[in-house]
C-alpha cells in the first residue's frame, strides 16, 4: 500500500515540451582570452563551453513565442491558461505572456499571468497548472519559462550567463511524462541572489548561493522522503536546477555522498544543452529535462528526479514518470537545429550588446535586424514594445 502511494503520479503531466534560445552564441574560450584567464576554469571548473546571447531584437517574449509555437501550431484547443515564469521581467505591471498570447493567436478566452520567485517560478507554474488540469481535465495549460541571465561585465558570475525559454503544455492523459504526486519543499528568507527593480544585472553572493542551493536540496529531499517519496536508486535520470553544469554534479554528490565516473555518465544527458546555452534561470531545469528526454537514454515508465531551486529561496524536489511512446512527441530535431543555427558572436560584440539598453525616452526607435525569420522585437514607440513575426522568404 505504502509502495503504491510512493509510485503514484497525478493523472496529468507534460503533453509537449519545446526549447528556444537566443540567435547568437559566445565561445567561453574567447571570454577567457579577453579576461586573461585559463579557459579550463570555465570548461572544467564550471562545466560551461558556450553561452547563448540575445540580439537587440530578441527578448524573453520572442524566445517564449519561439518555444511555444511548435506546441500550438496545429491546435490551441483547450488552452485556457498561459502561465509565464520569468525573473527578467520587461514590465512591472503587464504580464509578458500577453505579448506571447497575441503573437501565437491564442483565444481571447485564455487567461494570462506572470509568476516570479527567481528560478523556482516555472515549477510553481507547473504545480498550479497540474492542479488546474486535475480540476478541469478538458482544459490545457501552457506554461512558459523564459529568461536572460545577466551579471556585471568582468564579474566572476559573468561566465555563467546565458538565455533560453521552454514551453510546456500541461494536460490530462499526457503523451510524454506524468508528474509525481509527492513533493518536498524548503523555503527560507536569504539574500544569495537578487535584482532590485532599478538594476538590469543581478547581484549575487556567489559562493554563499551555492551553499544555500545545496542546503535547500538536502532539506527538500528530506521532506520529499518523509512524505513518501522514492529513494535515490529508483531514478533513471536526474535533473537539478543548473546555473552551471558543475552545480548539478555537486548536487548529486551531496545527495549520494560520493560521485564517480558512472554517476557523471548518468547526469550528462540532462546537462548537454546547459553546457552550451548557459544559465537560463526559470527555464534551466526544464531545458535540462528536454536535454535528458532528447538524449534517448530513457525508456517508458522510467522515473526522473527533479530539483527546482530559486534563490531567495524556495526549492522543491519531486519526480516524473515517462509515458509509453513518449519519444514520438519530442522536438529533439528542432532543438538540434536551433542550437546549430546560432551565429557566432565575437567577445567585443558581446560586450557592446551587454551594455545596450532599450531606449527609455519614449520616442520611436527601430532596432537593427539581426533575426531573419521568427519572432522579433521590431522596436519601441511611446514606451511600448513592438513585436513582429518574420516569415521565411
Ligand atoms: N582549471 C580547472 N578548474 C579550475 C581552474 C582551472 N584553471 N580554476 C578554478 N577552477 C575550479 C575551482 O576549483 C572551482 O571548482 P570547485 O567548485 O569544484 O572547487 C571552480 O573552478 C570555480 O572556481 P572558483 O571556486 O574560483 O569560483 P569562481 O570565482 O569562478 O565563482 C561562482 C564561481 C561563485 C559559481 C560564480 O560563477 C557565480 O557567482 N555564479 C553565479 C551564481 C550562481 O550561479 N550560483 C549557483 C547557486 S544559486 C542558483 O542556482 C540560482 C541561479 O540560477 C543563479
Short mmCIF file of C-alpha atoms and ligand atoms in Angstrom, two decimals:
data_model
loop_
_atom_site.label_atom_id
_atom_site.label_comp_id
_atom_site.label_asym_id
_atom_site.label_seq_id
_atom_site.Cartn_x
_atom_site.Cartn_y
_atom_site.Cartn_z
CA UNK A 1 0.00 0.00 0.00
CA UNK A 2 2.80 2.40 1.01
CA UNK A 3 4.77 1.27 -2.08
CA UNK A 4 1.73 2.09 -4.23
CA UNK A 5 1.50 5.56 -2.74
CA UNK A 6 5.20 6.14 -3.45
CA UNK A 7 4.70 5.20 -7.11
CA UNK A 8 1.66 7.35 -7.58
CA UNK A 9 1.63 10.06 -10.21
CA UNK A 10 -1.02 12.63 -10.90
CA UNK A 11 -3.32 11.82 -13.86
CA UNK A 12 -1.81 14.90 -15.53
CA UNK A 13 1.57 15.96 -16.84
CA UNK A 14 3.60 17.14 -19.81
CA UNK A 15 2.00 16.70 -23.23
CA UNK A 16 4.59 18.76 -25.13
CA UNK A 17 7.92 20.42 -24.34
CA UNK A 18 9.94 22.71 -26.60
CA UNK A 19 13.05 24.85 -26.14
CA UNK A 20 14.20 28.08 -27.82
CA UNK A 21 17.19 30.29 -27.21
CA UNK A 22 18.94 33.45 -28.42
CA UNK A 23 20.16 33.50 -32.01
CA UNK A 24 23.82 34.13 -31.11
CA UNK A 25 26.44 32.15 -29.25
CA UNK A 26 29.63 33.17 -27.47
CA UNK A 27 32.51 30.74 -27.06
CA UNK A 28 33.79 30.91 -23.48
CA UNK A 29 37.34 30.42 -24.75
CA UNK A 30 37.02 33.95 -26.21
CA UNK A 31 35.90 35.30 -22.85
CA UNK A 32 38.80 33.54 -21.10
CA UNK A 33 41.27 35.03 -23.59
CA UNK A 34 39.92 38.55 -23.09
CA UNK A 35 39.99 38.16 -19.29
CA UNK A 36 43.40 36.56 -19.38
CA UNK A 37 42.11 33.50 -17.52
CA UNK A 38 42.63 29.79 -18.04
CA UNK A 39 39.68 28.59 -20.19
CA UNK A 40 39.67 25.36 -18.19
CA UNK A 41 38.35 27.34 -15.25
CA UNK A 42 35.13 27.65 -17.26
CA UNK A 43 35.10 24.32 -19.12
CA UNK A 44 36.29 22.09 -16.26
CA UNK A 45 35.76 24.32 -13.21
CA UNK A 46 32.19 25.36 -14.11
CA UNK A 47 31.41 22.82 -16.84
CA UNK A 48 30.42 25.50 -19.38
CA UNK A 49 31.58 25.81 -23.01
CA UNK A 50 29.35 28.47 -24.62
CA UNK A 51 26.58 30.86 -23.74
CA UNK A 52 23.57 31.83 -25.84
CA UNK A 53 23.15 35.56 -26.40
CA UNK A 54 20.05 37.50 -27.44
CA UNK A 55 20.40 40.14 -30.15
CA UNK A 56 18.88 43.60 -29.63
CA UNK A 57 15.75 42.48 -31.44
CA UNK A 58 15.23 39.45 -29.16
CA UNK A 59 13.99 39.25 -25.60
CA UNK A 60 12.07 36.96 -23.22
CA UNK A 61 8.91 37.39 -25.32
CA UNK A 62 10.45 36.43 -28.67
CA UNK A 63 12.19 33.39 -27.14
CA UNK A 64 8.95 32.39 -25.38
CA UNK A 65 6.92 32.62 -28.60
CA UNK A 66 9.54 30.55 -30.48
CA UNK A 67 9.46 27.91 -27.75
CA UNK A 68 5.67 27.68 -27.68
CA UNK A 69 4.84 27.91 -31.40
CA UNK A 70 5.68 24.26 -32.29
CA UNK A 71 3.39 23.05 -29.47
CA UNK A 72 0.34 25.06 -30.52
CA UNK A 73 0.71 25.41 -34.30
CA UNK A 74 -1.67 22.53 -35.08
CA UNK A 75 -4.20 23.24 -32.36
CA UNK A 76 -4.81 25.64 -29.50
CA UNK A 77 -7.92 23.73 -28.41
CA UNK A 78 -8.41 23.55 -24.67
CA UNK A 79 -5.72 26.12 -23.81
CA UNK A 80 -7.50 28.43 -21.39
CA UNK A 81 -4.50 29.45 -19.27
CA UNK A 82 -0.98 30.71 -20.05
CA UNK A 83 1.42 30.93 -17.08
CA UNK A 84 4.61 32.88 -17.82
CA UNK A 85 7.54 32.36 -15.42
CA UNK A 86 10.45 34.80 -15.55
CA UNK A 87 12.87 36.83 -13.49
CA UNK A 88 13.80 39.06 -16.46
CA UNK A 89 10.50 40.97 -16.46
CA UNK A 90 10.07 43.65 -19.12
CA UNK A 91 7.20 45.39 -17.35
CA UNK A 92 6.24 45.95 -13.71
CA UNK A 93 2.55 45.67 -14.46
CA UNK A 94 1.71 43.82 -17.68
CA UNK A 95 2.42 40.08 -17.98
CA UNK A 96 4.97 39.29 -20.71
CA UNK A 97 2.68 36.39 -21.63
CA UNK A 98 0.15 38.83 -23.11
CA UNK A 99 2.52 39.72 -25.97
CA UNK A 100 3.10 35.98 -26.49
CA UNK A 101 -0.66 35.41 -26.40
CA UNK A 102 -1.03 37.83 -29.32
CA UNK A 103 1.98 36.54 -31.29
CA UNK A 104 0.60 32.98 -31.02
CA UNK A 105 -3.03 33.97 -31.76
CA UNK A 106 -4.29 32.27 -28.61
CA UNK A 107 -8.01 32.58 -27.88
CA UNK A 108 -9.44 35.52 -26.01
CA UNK A 109 -10.92 33.02 -23.56
CA UNK A 110 -7.37 32.28 -22.29
CA UNK A 111 -6.21 33.88 -19.02
CA UNK A 112 -2.59 35.09 -18.82
CA UNK A 113 -0.48 35.61 -15.69
CA UNK A 114 3.22 36.17 -14.92
CA UNK A 115 4.85 34.42 -11.94
CA UNK A 116 8.02 35.30 -10.05
CA UNK A 117 10.23 33.61 -7.47
CA UNK A 118 13.69 33.59 -9.04
CA UNK A 119 14.46 30.34 -10.91
CA UNK A 120 11.76 28.43 -9.00
CA UNK A 121 8.70 30.06 -10.56
CA UNK A 122 8.48 27.66 -13.53
CA UNK A 123 7.96 24.84 -11.03
CA UNK A 124 5.30 26.88 -9.23
CA UNK A 125 3.64 27.33 -12.64
CA UNK A 126 3.88 23.60 -13.37
CA UNK A 127 2.31 22.74 -9.99
CA UNK A 128 -0.51 25.28 -10.44
CA UNK A 129 -1.10 24.01 -13.97
CA UNK A 130 -1.34 20.38 -12.80
CA UNK A 131 -3.81 21.27 -10.05
CA UNK A 132 -5.87 23.28 -12.52
CA UNK A 133 -6.00 20.46 -15.08
CA UNK A 134 -6.92 17.96 -12.36
CA UNK A 135 -9.90 20.17 -11.55
CA UNK A 136 -10.74 20.84 -15.23
CA UNK A 137 -9.42 17.82 -17.21
CA UNK A 138 -10.79 19.08 -20.53
CA UNK A 139 -8.53 22.16 -20.31
CA UNK A 140 -4.80 22.55 -21.04
CA UNK A 141 -2.34 24.99 -19.51
CA UNK A 142 0.57 26.46 -21.46
CA UNK A 143 3.49 27.05 -19.09
CA UNK A 144 6.36 29.16 -20.47
CA UNK A 145 9.62 29.95 -18.68
CA UNK A 146 11.91 32.49 -20.35
CA UNK A 147 14.96 34.32 -19.04
CA UNK A 148 18.15 36.18 -19.87
CA UNK A 149 20.83 35.63 -17.20
CA UNK A 150 22.89 38.82 -16.86
CA UNK A 151 25.66 39.72 -14.46
CA UNK A 152 28.12 42.63 -14.39
CA UNK A 153 30.80 42.53 -17.08
CA UNK A 154 34.11 41.17 -15.71
CA UNK A 155 32.43 39.69 -12.61
CA UNK A 156 33.08 36.08 -11.52
CA UNK A 157 29.46 35.26 -12.37
CA UNK A 158 29.73 36.54 -15.99
CA UNK A 159 30.89 33.18 -17.47
CA UNK A 160 27.63 31.60 -16.23
CA UNK A 161 25.37 33.95 -18.24
CA UNK A 162 23.04 32.58 -20.90
CA UNK A 163 19.47 32.77 -22.18
CA UNK A 164 16.65 30.47 -23.16
CA UNK A 165 12.98 29.64 -22.97
CA UNK A 166 10.99 26.45 -22.58
CA UNK A 167 7.30 25.92 -23.29
CA UNK A 168 5.45 23.07 -21.60
CA UNK A 169 1.91 22.01 -22.37
CA UNK A 170 0.15 20.50 -19.34
CA UNK A 171 -2.82 18.22 -19.98
CA UNK A 172 -4.74 15.24 -18.65
CA UNK A 173 -3.50 11.88 -20.03
CA UNK A 174 -0.20 13.44 -21.12
CA UNK A 175 1.73 11.93 -24.05
CA UNK A 176 5.24 12.47 -22.59
CA UNK A 177 5.52 12.41 -18.82
CA UNK A 178 3.32 12.21 -15.73
CA UNK A 179 4.03 14.40 -12.70
CA UNK A 180 4.61 12.66 -9.36
CA UNK A 181 2.14 13.49 -6.62
CA UNK A 182 4.72 13.71 -3.79
CA UNK A 183 6.90 16.75 -3.45
CA UNK A 184 9.38 18.01 -0.85
CA UNK A 185 9.74 21.74 -0.23
CA UNK A 186 12.25 24.00 1.51
CA UNK A 187 11.91 27.81 1.78
CA UNK A 188 13.95 30.38 3.69
CA UNK A 189 14.43 34.17 3.51
CA UNK A 190 18.07 34.54 2.36
CA UNK A 191 19.99 37.06 0.23
CA UNK A 192 22.08 34.88 -2.07
CA UNK A 193 20.96 36.35 -5.42
CA UNK A 194 18.55 39.21 -6.13
CA UNK A 195 17.84 42.06 -8.55
CA UNK A 196 16.31 45.28 -7.20
CA UNK A 197 13.85 46.88 -9.65
CA UNK A 198 16.31 49.64 -10.57
CA UNK A 199 19.03 47.24 -11.75
CA UNK A 200 19.50 45.43 -15.08
CA UNK A 201 22.06 42.94 -13.67
CA UNK A 202 21.53 40.57 -10.77
CA UNK A 203 23.52 40.94 -7.55
CA UNK A 204 24.88 37.62 -6.34
CA UNK A 205 26.82 36.34 -3.36
CA UNK A 206 28.18 33.51 -5.49
CA UNK A 207 29.83 31.12 -3.05
CA UNK A 208 27.04 31.62 -0.49
CA UNK A 209 24.43 30.92 -3.20
CA UNK A 210 26.00 27.51 -3.93
CA UNK A 211 25.93 26.66 -0.21
CA UNK A 212 22.27 27.65 0.16
CA UNK A 213 21.42 25.68 -3.01
CA UNK A 214 22.95 22.51 -1.54
CA UNK A 215 21.39 23.05 1.89
CA UNK A 216 17.97 23.50 0.22
CA UNK A 217 18.50 20.34 -1.81
CA UNK A 218 19.21 18.25 1.29
CA UNK A 219 16.24 19.63 3.18
CA UNK A 220 13.78 19.49 0.26
CA UNK A 221 14.83 15.88 -0.48
CA UNK A 222 14.40 15.05 3.23
CA UNK A 223 10.89 16.49 3.13
CA UNK A 224 10.17 14.54 -0.09
CA UNK A 225 11.25 11.24 1.53
CA UNK A 226 9.25 11.95 4.66
CA UNK A 227 6.14 12.44 2.54
CA UNK A 228 6.53 9.04 0.85
CA UNK A 229 8.92 9.93 -1.99
CA UNK A 230 11.18 7.46 -3.81
CA UNK A 231 14.71 6.51 -2.73
CA UNK A 232 17.59 7.73 -4.96
CA UNK A 233 18.23 4.31 -6.54
CA UNK A 234 14.75 4.35 -8.12
CA UNK A 235 15.62 7.15 -10.54
CA UNK A 236 16.92 6.54 -14.06
CA UNK A 237 17.51 10.22 -14.71
CA UNK A 238 18.28 13.35 -12.69
CA UNK A 239 17.51 16.98 -13.44
CA UNK A 240 18.85 19.53 -11.00
CA UNK A 241 18.43 23.28 -11.47
CA UNK A 242 21.56 24.09 -13.47
CA UNK A 243 23.07 27.59 -13.10
CA UNK A 244 26.24 25.95 -14.49
CA UNK A 245 26.81 22.27 -15.17
CA UNK A 246 29.23 21.65 -12.30
CA UNK A 247 26.48 22.65 -9.83
CA UNK A 248 24.42 19.62 -10.87
CA UNK A 249 27.38 17.33 -10.17
CA UNK A 250 27.79 18.93 -6.74
CA UNK A 251 24.07 18.44 -6.13
CA UNK A 252 24.17 14.74 -6.94
CA UNK A 253 27.30 14.28 -4.86
CA UNK A 254 25.54 15.96 -1.92
CA UNK A 255 22.60 13.56 -2.11
CA UNK A 256 24.63 10.41 -2.71
CA UNK A 257 27.65 11.22 -0.57
CA UNK A 258 30.06 10.43 -3.43
CA UNK A 259 30.49 10.96 -7.20
CA UNK A 260 32.24 8.56 -9.57
CA UNK A 261 32.54 8.45 -13.35
CA UNK A 262 29.45 6.24 -13.63
CA UNK A 263 27.40 8.88 -11.80
CA UNK A 264 28.76 11.57 -14.13
CA UNK A 265 27.57 9.44 -17.07
CA UNK A 266 24.06 9.26 -15.61
CA UNK A 267 23.98 13.04 -15.12
CA UNK A 268 25.44 14.03 -18.50
CA UNK A 269 22.31 13.69 -20.73
CA UNK A 270 20.49 16.37 -18.71
CA UNK A 271 23.49 18.74 -18.89
CA UNK A 272 24.18 18.73 -22.63
CA UNK A 273 22.03 21.77 -23.53
CA UNK A 274 23.02 23.68 -20.41
CA UNK A 275 26.72 23.43 -21.22
CA UNK A 276 26.17 25.36 -24.46
CA UNK A 277 23.25 27.67 -23.52
CA UNK A 278 24.44 28.85 -20.10
CA UNK A 279 22.12 29.67 -17.24
CA UNK A 280 18.51 30.18 -18.30
CA UNK A 281 17.17 30.84 -14.76
CA UNK A 282 13.47 29.75 -14.69
CA UNK A 283 13.89 27.71 -17.86
CA UNK A 284 17.12 25.98 -16.81
CA UNK A 285 15.61 22.96 -15.03
CA UNK A 286 13.14 22.20 -17.82
CA UNK A 287 15.73 22.74 -20.57
CA UNK A 288 17.67 20.09 -18.63
CA UNK A 289 14.61 17.85 -18.82
CA UNK A 290 14.32 18.40 -22.59
CA UNK A 291 18.03 17.59 -22.93
CA UNK A 292 17.55 14.36 -20.97
CA UNK A 293 14.45 13.32 -22.95
CA UNK A 294 16.14 14.09 -26.30
CA UNK A 295 19.21 12.04 -25.35
CA UNK A 296 17.42 8.72 -25.90
CA UNK A 297 18.79 7.37 -22.61
CA UNK A 298 15.38 6.77 -21.01
CA UNK A 299 12.55 4.26 -21.53
CA UNK A 300 8.83 4.15 -20.77
CA UNK A 301 7.98 4.10 -17.03
CA UNK A 302 11.44 5.37 -16.05
CA UNK A 303 11.37 7.86 -13.22
CA UNK A 304 13.23 11.16 -13.27
CA UNK A 305 14.21 13.13 -10.16
CA UNK A 306 13.64 16.89 -10.39
CA UNK A 307 15.14 19.54 -8.13
CA UNK A 308 13.99 23.12 -8.60
CA UNK A 309 15.85 25.94 -6.86
CA UNK A 310 15.05 29.65 -6.83
CA UNK A 311 17.35 31.97 -4.92
CA UNK A 312 15.91 33.91 -2.10
CA UNK A 313 14.94 30.99 -1.62
CA UNK A 314 12.27 28.38 -2.49
CA UNK A 315 13.09 24.85 -3.61
CA UNK A 316 11.16 21.69 -4.47
CA UNK A 317 12.09 18.05 -5.05
CA UNK A 318 9.67 15.84 -6.98
CA UNK A 319 9.65 13.17 -9.67
CA UNK A 320 8.25 12.47 -13.12
CA UNK A 321 7.37 9.19 -14.86
CA UNK A 322 7.71 8.58 -18.60
CA UNK A 323 4.67 7.52 -20.59
CA UNK A 324 4.95 4.72 -23.23
CA UNK A 325 5.52 6.18 -26.73
CA UNK A 326 6.84 9.50 -25.34
CA UNK A 327 9.67 9.63 -27.93
CA UNK A 328 7.21 10.38 -30.77
CA UNK A 329 6.14 13.70 -29.22
CA UNK A 330 9.54 15.26 -28.57
CA UNK A 331 11.02 18.24 -30.50
CA UNK A 332 14.54 16.73 -30.50
CA UNK A 333 15.41 17.55 -34.13
CA UNK A 334 14.19 21.13 -33.84
CA UNK A 335 16.29 21.57 -30.68
CA UNK A 336 19.41 20.39 -32.51
CA UNK A 337 18.68 22.79 -35.39
CA UNK A 338 18.17 25.71 -33.04
CA UNK A 339 21.48 25.07 -31.29
CA UNK A 340 23.44 24.60 -34.50
CA UNK A 341 21.91 27.61 -36.26
CA UNK A 342 23.10 30.10 -33.63
CA UNK A 343 25.57 32.62 -35.07
CA UNK A 344 28.99 33.02 -33.50
CA UNK A 345 29.47 36.33 -31.68
CA UNK A 346 32.84 37.95 -31.05
CA UNK A 347 33.62 38.85 -27.46
CA UNK A 348 33.89 42.56 -28.39
CA UNK A 349 30.42 42.49 -29.99
CA UNK A 350 29.04 40.67 -26.94
CA UNK A 351 30.38 43.42 -24.64
CA UNK A 352 28.74 46.12 -26.77
CA UNK A 353 25.40 44.33 -26.69
CA UNK A 354 25.72 43.73 -22.95
CA UNK A 355 25.84 47.47 -22.32
CA UNK A 356 22.97 48.26 -24.67
CA UNK A 357 19.55 49.01 -23.17
CA UNK A 358 16.11 49.52 -24.69
CA UNK A 359 15.79 53.33 -25.16
CA UNK A 360 13.80 54.96 -22.38
CA UNK A 361 12.96 58.34 -23.99
CA UNK A 362 9.54 57.31 -25.33
CA UNK A 363 10.47 58.16 -28.96
CA UNK A 364 10.13 55.75 -31.87
CA UNK A 365 13.20 53.52 -32.28
CA UNK A 366 13.51 50.63 -34.70
CA UNK A 367 16.12 48.03 -33.78
CA UNK A 368 18.81 46.56 -36.03
CA UNK A 369 17.51 43.47 -37.82
CA UNK A 370 19.56 40.54 -36.53
CA UNK A 371 16.76 37.98 -36.84
CA UNK A 372 15.96 36.89 -40.39
CA UNK A 373 12.93 34.80 -39.54
CA UNK A 374 10.82 34.07 -36.49
CA UNK A 375 9.66 36.38 -33.73
CA UNK A 376 11.47 39.68 -33.27
CA UNK A 377 11.33 42.86 -31.24
CA UNK A 378 10.99 45.42 -34.01
CA UNK A 379 11.45 48.45 -31.76
CA UNK A 380 9.76 50.65 -29.20
CA UNK A 381 7.41 53.60 -29.50
CA UNK A 382 5.75 55.63 -26.79
CA UNK A 383 7.26 53.24 -24.16
CA UNK A 384 5.55 50.29 -25.89
CA UNK A 385 7.39 47.27 -27.27
CA UNK A 386 6.62 46.45 -30.91
CA UNK A 387 6.88 42.81 -31.97
CA UNK A 388 6.57 41.08 -35.33
CA UNK A 389 6.62 37.58 -36.81
CA UNK A 390 9.03 37.49 -39.75
CA UNK A 391 8.24 34.64 -42.12
CA UNK A 392 10.91 32.78 -44.11
CA UNK A 393 11.09 34.44 -47.54
N1 LIG B 1 41.16 24.69 -14.19
C1 LIG B 1 40.18 23.87 -13.75
N2 LIG B 1 39.32 24.21 -12.73
C2 LIG B 1 39.50 25.43 -12.15
C3 LIG B 1 40.52 26.31 -12.57
C4 LIG B 1 41.37 25.91 -13.65
N3 LIG B 1 42.34 26.71 -14.09
N4 LIG B 1 40.41 27.43 -11.80
C5 LIG B 1 39.40 27.23 -10.94
N5 LIG B 1 38.84 26.03 -11.16
C6 LIG B 1 37.68 25.45 -10.47
C7 LIG B 1 37.68 25.66 -8.97
O1 LIG B 1 38.49 24.69 -8.31
C8 LIG B 1 36.23 25.51 -8.66
O2 LIG B 1 35.87 24.15 -8.66
P1 LIG B 1 35.11 23.52 -7.39
O3 LIG B 1 33.89 24.36 -7.17
O4 LIG B 1 34.79 22.13 -7.81
O5 LIG B 1 36.07 23.63 -6.26
C9 LIG B 1 35.53 26.13 -9.89
O6 LIG B 1 36.52 26.15 -10.92
C10 LIG B 1 35.02 27.55 -9.69
O7 LIG B 1 36.11 28.37 -9.35
P2 LIG B 1 36.09 29.30 -8.04
O8 LIG B 1 35.82 28.47 -6.83
O9 LIG B 1 37.33 30.12 -8.08
O10 LIG B 1 34.79 30.19 -8.21
P3 LIG B 1 34.51 31.41 -9.19
O11 LIG B 1 35.19 32.62 -8.70
O12 LIG B 1 34.72 31.02 -10.61
O13 LIG B 1 32.95 31.61 -8.97
C11 LIG B 1 30.65 31.04 -8.86
C12 LIG B 1 32.06 30.54 -9.16
C13 LIG B 1 30.55 31.54 -7.41
C14 LIG B 1 29.65 29.92 -9.05
C15 LIG B 1 30.34 32.23 -9.82
O14 LIG B 1 30.39 31.78 -11.15
C16 LIG B 1 28.99 32.86 -9.58
O15 LIG B 1 28.83 33.75 -8.74
N6 LIG B 1 27.94 32.44 -10.37
C17 LIG B 1 26.60 32.98 -10.26
C18 LIG B 1 25.85 32.44 -9.05
C19 LIG B 1 25.40 31.02 -9.23
O16 LIG B 1 25.28 30.51 -10.31
N7 LIG B 1 25.10 30.36 -8.09
C20 LIG B 1 24.62 28.99 -8.11
C21 LIG B 1 23.65 28.72 -6.97
S1 LIG B 1 22.34 29.94 -6.99
C22 LIG B 1 21.28 29.38 -8.24
O17 LIG B 1 21.36 28.27 -8.66
C23 LIG B 1 20.28 30.35 -8.77
C24 LIG B 1 20.74 30.82 -10.11
O18 LIG B 1 20.36 30.27 -11.13
C25 LIG B 1 21.66 31.96 -10.14
#
